[in-house]
């Protein structure tokens, strides 16, 4: 059990306080910002590499997987389902790079911001926001237009980062500010 707890602490999912034990990590707006900033860096570089490295068969598989899930992604009113589809798309883009360390790092980042992303996607559903960014990114990937695809992906992640960070700030304000 101690080994598992130490691993969770090493991956940033728990905090260890000497002499006190293990605790869930604090969720601060600055932490959310940093995690999303790191996510953007990893995903954008992985996508740039993936567009140059992936063969036509890999791109065809990506397009096929997207086609199978697009209607569900567009219509889903379940934040958990939307999150699973969203993560799968982003992991598939990262996987095009063939870099297992980038994929592992993105998986760890996803685990660390999953709850914030879930709240953010629930807000997205409530607002009825546009969900076409993945289609636009995919189209640029399939055209092997690295510059456009990376710019679209960065904009997409930064928009989600901004909204997620604001969601955490608002939650803190509701919890800690009177009136």
mmCIF file of C-alpha atoms in Angstrom:
data_model
loop_
_atom_site.group_PDB
_atom_site.id
_atom_site.type_symbol
_atom_site.label_atom_id
_atom_site.label_comp_id
_atom_site.label_asym_id
_atom_site.label_seq_id
_atom_site.Cartn_x
_atom_site.Cartn_y
_atom_site.Cartn_z
ATOM 1 C CA UNK A 1 0.000 0.000 0.000
ATOM 2 C CA UNK A 2 2.822 2.389 0.901
ATOM 3 C CA UNK A 3 4.476 1.754 -2.467
ATOM 4 C CA UNK A 4 1.220 2.556 -4.277
ATOM 5 C CA UNK A 5 0.775 5.742 -2.247
ATOM 6 C CA UNK A 6 4.367 6.788 -2.976
ATOM 7 C CA UNK A 7 3.799 6.217 -6.680
ATOM 8 C CA UNK A 8 0.615 8.300 -6.617
ATOM 9 C CA UNK A 9 2.567 11.054 -4.854
ATOM 10 C CA UNK A 10 5.371 10.827 -7.430
ATOM 11 C CA UNK A 11 2.799 11.194 -10.217
ATOM 12 C CA UNK A 12 1.317 14.287 -8.572
ATOM 13 C CA UNK A 13 -2.002 12.713 -7.646
ATOM 14 C CA UNK A 14 -1.357 12.827 -3.886
ATOM 15 C CA UNK A 15 0.780 14.956 -1.578
ATOM 16 C CA UNK A 16 3.065 13.486 1.053
ATOM 17 C CA UNK A 17 3.651 15.498 4.227
ATOM 18 C CA UNK A 18 6.507 14.209 6.342
ATOM 19 C CA UNK A 19 5.308 12.913 9.669
ATOM 20 C CA UNK A 20 1.662 13.390 8.698
ATOM 21 C CA UNK A 21 0.988 11.061 5.788
ATOM 22 C CA UNK A 22 -0.649 11.251 2.377
ATOM 23 C CA UNK A 23 -3.298 13.775 1.383
ATOM 24 C CA UNK A 24 -5.258 14.611 -1.721
ATOM 25 C CA UNK A 25 -3.512 17.443 -3.497
ATOM 26 C CA UNK A 26 -4.874 20.947 -3.311
ATOM 27 C CA UNK A 27 -6.556 22.282 -6.411
ATOM 28 C CA UNK A 28 -5.535 25.871 -7.047
ATOM 29 C CA UNK A 29 -6.182 27.965 -10.159
ATOM 30 C CA UNK A 30 -2.432 28.367 -10.731
ATOM 31 C CA UNK A 31 -1.973 24.592 -10.681
ATOM 32 C CA UNK A 32 -4.750 24.162 -13.232
ATOM 33 C CA UNK A 33 -3.133 26.803 -15.439
ATOM 34 C CA UNK A 34 0.266 25.072 -15.218
ATOM 35 C CA UNK A 35 -1.165 21.646 -15.998
ATOM 36 C CA UNK A 36 -3.030 22.941 -19.050
ATOM 37 C CA UNK A 37 0.055 24.842 -20.219
ATOM 38 C CA UNK A 38 2.073 21.623 -19.976
ATOM 39 C CA UNK A 39 -0.696 19.713 -21.719
ATOM 40 C CA UNK A 40 -0.633 22.183 -24.622
ATOM 41 C CA UNK A 41 3.141 21.884 -24.961
ATOM 42 C CA UNK A 42 3.075 18.068 -24.976
ATOM 43 C CA UNK A 43 0.073 17.710 -27.268
ATOM 44 C CA UNK A 44 1.198 20.298 -29.795
ATOM 45 C CA UNK A 45 4.697 18.857 -30.109
ATOM 46 C CA UNK A 46 3.296 15.322 -30.312
ATOM 47 C CA UNK A 47 0.905 16.413 -33.058
ATOM 48 C CA UNK A 48 3.675 18.142 -35.004
ATOM 49 C CA UNK A 49 5.741 14.952 -34.823
ATOM 50 C CA UNK A 50 2.738 12.771 -35.576
ATOM 51 C CA UNK A 51 1.833 14.577 -38.775
ATOM 52 C CA UNK A 52 5.354 14.062 -40.094
ATOM 53 C CA UNK A 53 5.732 10.465 -38.812
ATOM 54 C CA UNK A 54 2.328 8.833 -39.228
ATOM 55 C CA UNK A 55 1.740 6.768 -42.308
ATOM 56 C CA UNK A 56 -1.435 6.996 -44.347
ATOM 57 C CA UNK A 57 -2.872 3.888 -42.664
ATOM 58 C CA UNK A 58 -2.534 5.491 -39.204
ATOM 59 C CA UNK A 59 -4.292 8.626 -40.419
ATOM 60 C CA UNK A 60 -7.049 6.519 -41.952
ATOM 61 C CA UNK A 61 -7.531 4.694 -38.612
ATOM 62 C CA UNK A 62 -7.705 8.048 -36.819
ATOM 63 C CA UNK A 63 -10.341 9.289 -39.267
ATOM 64 C CA UNK A 64 -12.315 6.057 -38.900
ATOM 65 C CA UNK A 65 -12.252 6.178 -35.087
ATOM 66 C CA UNK A 66 -13.344 9.802 -35.197
ATOM 67 C CA UNK A 67 -16.203 9.033 -37.593
ATOM 68 C CA UNK A 68 -17.423 6.273 -35.262
ATOM 69 C CA UNK A 69 -17.558 8.593 -32.249
ATOM 70 C CA UNK A 70 -18.347 12.014 -33.757
ATOM 71 C CA UNK A 71 -22.146 11.837 -33.468
ATOM 72 C CA UNK A 72 -21.895 10.655 -29.863
ATOM 73 C CA UNK A 73 -19.420 13.458 -29.077
ATOM 74 C CA UNK A 74 -21.642 16.092 -30.682
ATOM 75 C CA UNK A 75 -24.871 14.892 -29.031
ATOM 76 C CA UNK A 76 -23.748 13.638 -25.620
ATOM 77 C CA UNK A 77 -25.339 15.255 -22.597
ATOM 78 C CA UNK A 78 -23.327 13.076 -20.201
ATOM 79 C CA UNK A 79 -20.169 14.858 -18.997
ATOM 80 C CA UNK A 80 -18.444 11.532 -18.195
ATOM 81 C CA UNK A 81 -19.080 10.216 -21.704
ATOM 82 C CA UNK A 82 -17.987 13.503 -23.257
ATOM 83 C CA UNK A 83 -14.794 13.442 -21.192
ATOM 84 C CA UNK A 84 -14.006 9.866 -22.252
ATOM 85 C CA UNK A 85 -14.516 10.729 -25.930
ATOM 86 C CA UNK A 86 -12.492 13.927 -25.600
ATOM 87 C CA UNK A 87 -9.576 12.179 -23.896
ATOM 88 C CA UNK A 88 -9.644 9.374 -26.467
ATOM 89 C CA UNK A 89 -9.372 11.876 -29.333
ATOM 90 C CA UNK A 90 -6.496 13.765 -27.742
ATOM 91 C CA UNK A 91 -4.671 10.536 -26.832
ATOM 92 C CA UNK A 92 -5.093 9.309 -30.421
ATOM 93 C CA UNK A 93 -3.565 12.533 -31.747
ATOM 94 C CA UNK A 94 -0.667 12.165 -29.322
ATOM 95 C CA UNK A 95 -0.272 8.517 -30.286
ATOM 96 C CA UNK A 96 0.429 9.494 -33.893
ATOM 97 C CA UNK A 97 3.830 10.715 -32.713
ATOM 98 C CA UNK A 98 4.950 7.198 -31.852
ATOM 99 C CA UNK A 99 6.551 8.676 -28.724
ATOM 100 C CA UNK A 100 5.526 6.546 -25.754
ATOM 101 C CA UNK A 101 6.933 9.049 -23.228
ATOM 102 C CA UNK A 102 4.730 11.830 -24.591
ATOM 103 C CA UNK A 103 1.736 9.505 -24.493
ATOM 104 C CA UNK A 104 2.507 8.464 -20.904
ATOM 105 C CA UNK A 105 3.011 12.084 -19.847
ATOM 106 C CA UNK A 106 -0.281 13.143 -21.440
ATOM 107 C CA UNK A 107 -2.063 10.279 -19.707
ATOM 108 C CA UNK A 108 -0.650 11.450 -16.364
ATOM 109 C CA UNK A 109 -1.692 15.058 -17.074
ATOM 110 C CA UNK A 110 -5.194 13.883 -17.972
ATOM 111 C CA UNK A 111 -5.454 12.021 -14.670
ATOM 112 C CA UNK A 112 -4.350 15.109 -12.747
ATOM 113 C CA UNK A 113 -6.886 17.457 -14.381
ATOM 114 C CA UNK A 114 -9.712 14.981 -15.013
ATOM 115 C CA UNK A 115 -12.041 16.405 -12.352
ATOM 116 C CA UNK A 116 -11.535 19.984 -13.544
ATOM 117 C CA UNK A 117 -12.085 18.892 -17.138
ATOM 118 C CA UNK A 118 -15.252 17.074 -16.094
ATOM 119 C CA UNK A 119 -16.655 20.241 -14.510
ATOM 120 C CA UNK A 120 -15.584 22.278 -17.541
ATOM 121 C CA UNK A 121 -17.267 19.870 -19.959
ATOM 122 C CA UNK A 122 -20.443 19.866 -17.832
ATOM 123 C CA UNK A 123 -20.476 23.664 -18.237
ATOM 124 C CA UNK A 124 -19.901 23.240 -21.979
ATOM 125 C CA UNK A 125 -22.975 20.996 -22.160
ATOM 126 C CA UNK A 126 -25.096 23.476 -20.185
ATOM 127 C CA UNK A 127 -24.086 26.353 -22.452
ATOM 128 C CA UNK A 128 -24.618 24.320 -25.613
ATOM 129 C CA UNK A 129 -21.191 25.415 -26.848
ATOM 130 C CA UNK A 130 -19.771 24.530 -30.236
ATOM 131 C CA UNK A 131 -18.057 21.125 -30.354
ATOM 132 C CA UNK A 132 -16.541 21.338 -33.840
ATOM 133 C CA UNK A 133 -12.909 21.934 -32.841
ATOM 134 C CA UNK A 134 -11.999 18.246 -33.070
ATOM 135 C CA UNK A 135 -13.385 17.999 -36.609
ATOM 136 C CA UNK A 136 -11.395 21.083 -37.666
ATOM 137 C CA UNK A 137 -8.185 19.726 -36.127
ATOM 138 C CA UNK A 138 -8.721 16.325 -37.746
ATOM 139 C CA UNK A 139 -9.262 17.882 -41.165
ATOM 140 C CA UNK A 140 -5.944 19.724 -40.881
ATOM 141 C CA UNK A 141 -4.180 16.565 -39.697
ATOM 142 C CA UNK A 142 -5.551 14.579 -42.630
ATOM 143 C CA UNK A 143 -4.358 17.335 -44.977
ATOM 144 C CA UNK A 144 -0.961 17.040 -43.225
ATOM 145 C CA UNK A 145 -1.019 20.773 -42.574
ATOM 146 C CA UNK A 146 1.092 20.765 -39.441
ATOM 147 C CA UNK A 147 1.167 24.521 -38.862
ATOM 148 C CA UNK A 148 -2.619 24.886 -39.013
ATOM 149 C CA UNK A 149 -3.348 21.700 -37.042
ATOM 150 C CA UNK A 150 -0.960 22.654 -34.238
ATOM 151 C CA UNK A 151 -2.370 26.204 -34.082
ATOM 152 C CA UNK A 152 -5.929 24.837 -33.935
ATOM 153 C CA UNK A 153 -4.998 22.357 -31.213
ATOM 154 C CA UNK A 154 -3.223 25.035 -29.165
ATOM 155 C CA UNK A 155 -6.216 27.394 -29.460
ATOM 156 C CA UNK A 156 -8.576 24.575 -28.467
ATOM 157 C CA UNK A 157 -6.559 23.630 -25.367
ATOM 158 C CA UNK A 158 -5.983 27.261 -24.359
ATOM 159 C CA UNK A 159 -9.704 28.022 -24.587
ATOM 160 C CA UNK A 160 -10.462 25.020 -22.368
ATOM 161 C CA UNK A 161 -7.636 26.079 -20.009
ATOM 162 C CA UNK A 162 -9.037 29.561 -19.663
ATOM 163 C CA UNK A 163 -12.532 28.308 -18.949
ATOM 164 C CA UNK A 164 -11.350 25.574 -16.560
ATOM 165 C CA UNK A 165 -9.141 27.995 -14.632
ATOM 166 C CA UNK A 166 -12.051 30.404 -14.318
ATOM 167 C CA UNK A 167 -14.284 27.560 -13.105
ATOM 168 C CA UNK A 168 -11.798 26.771 -10.323
ATOM 169 C CA UNK A 169 -11.507 30.467 -9.409
ATOM 170 C CA UNK A 170 -15.286 30.760 -9.219
ATOM 171 C CA UNK A 171 -15.487 27.654 -7.033
ATOM 172 C CA UNK A 172 -12.862 29.105 -4.682
ATOM 173 C CA UNK A 173 -14.783 32.369 -4.526
ATOM 174 C CA UNK A 174 -17.997 30.541 -3.630
ATOM 175 C CA UNK A 175 -16.206 28.532 -0.943
ATOM 176 C CA UNK A 176 -14.057 31.203 0.642
ATOM 177 C CA UNK A 177 -15.608 34.594 0.034
ATOM 178 C CA UNK A 178 -18.528 35.735 2.139
ATOM 179 C CA UNK A 179 -21.672 36.982 0.464
#
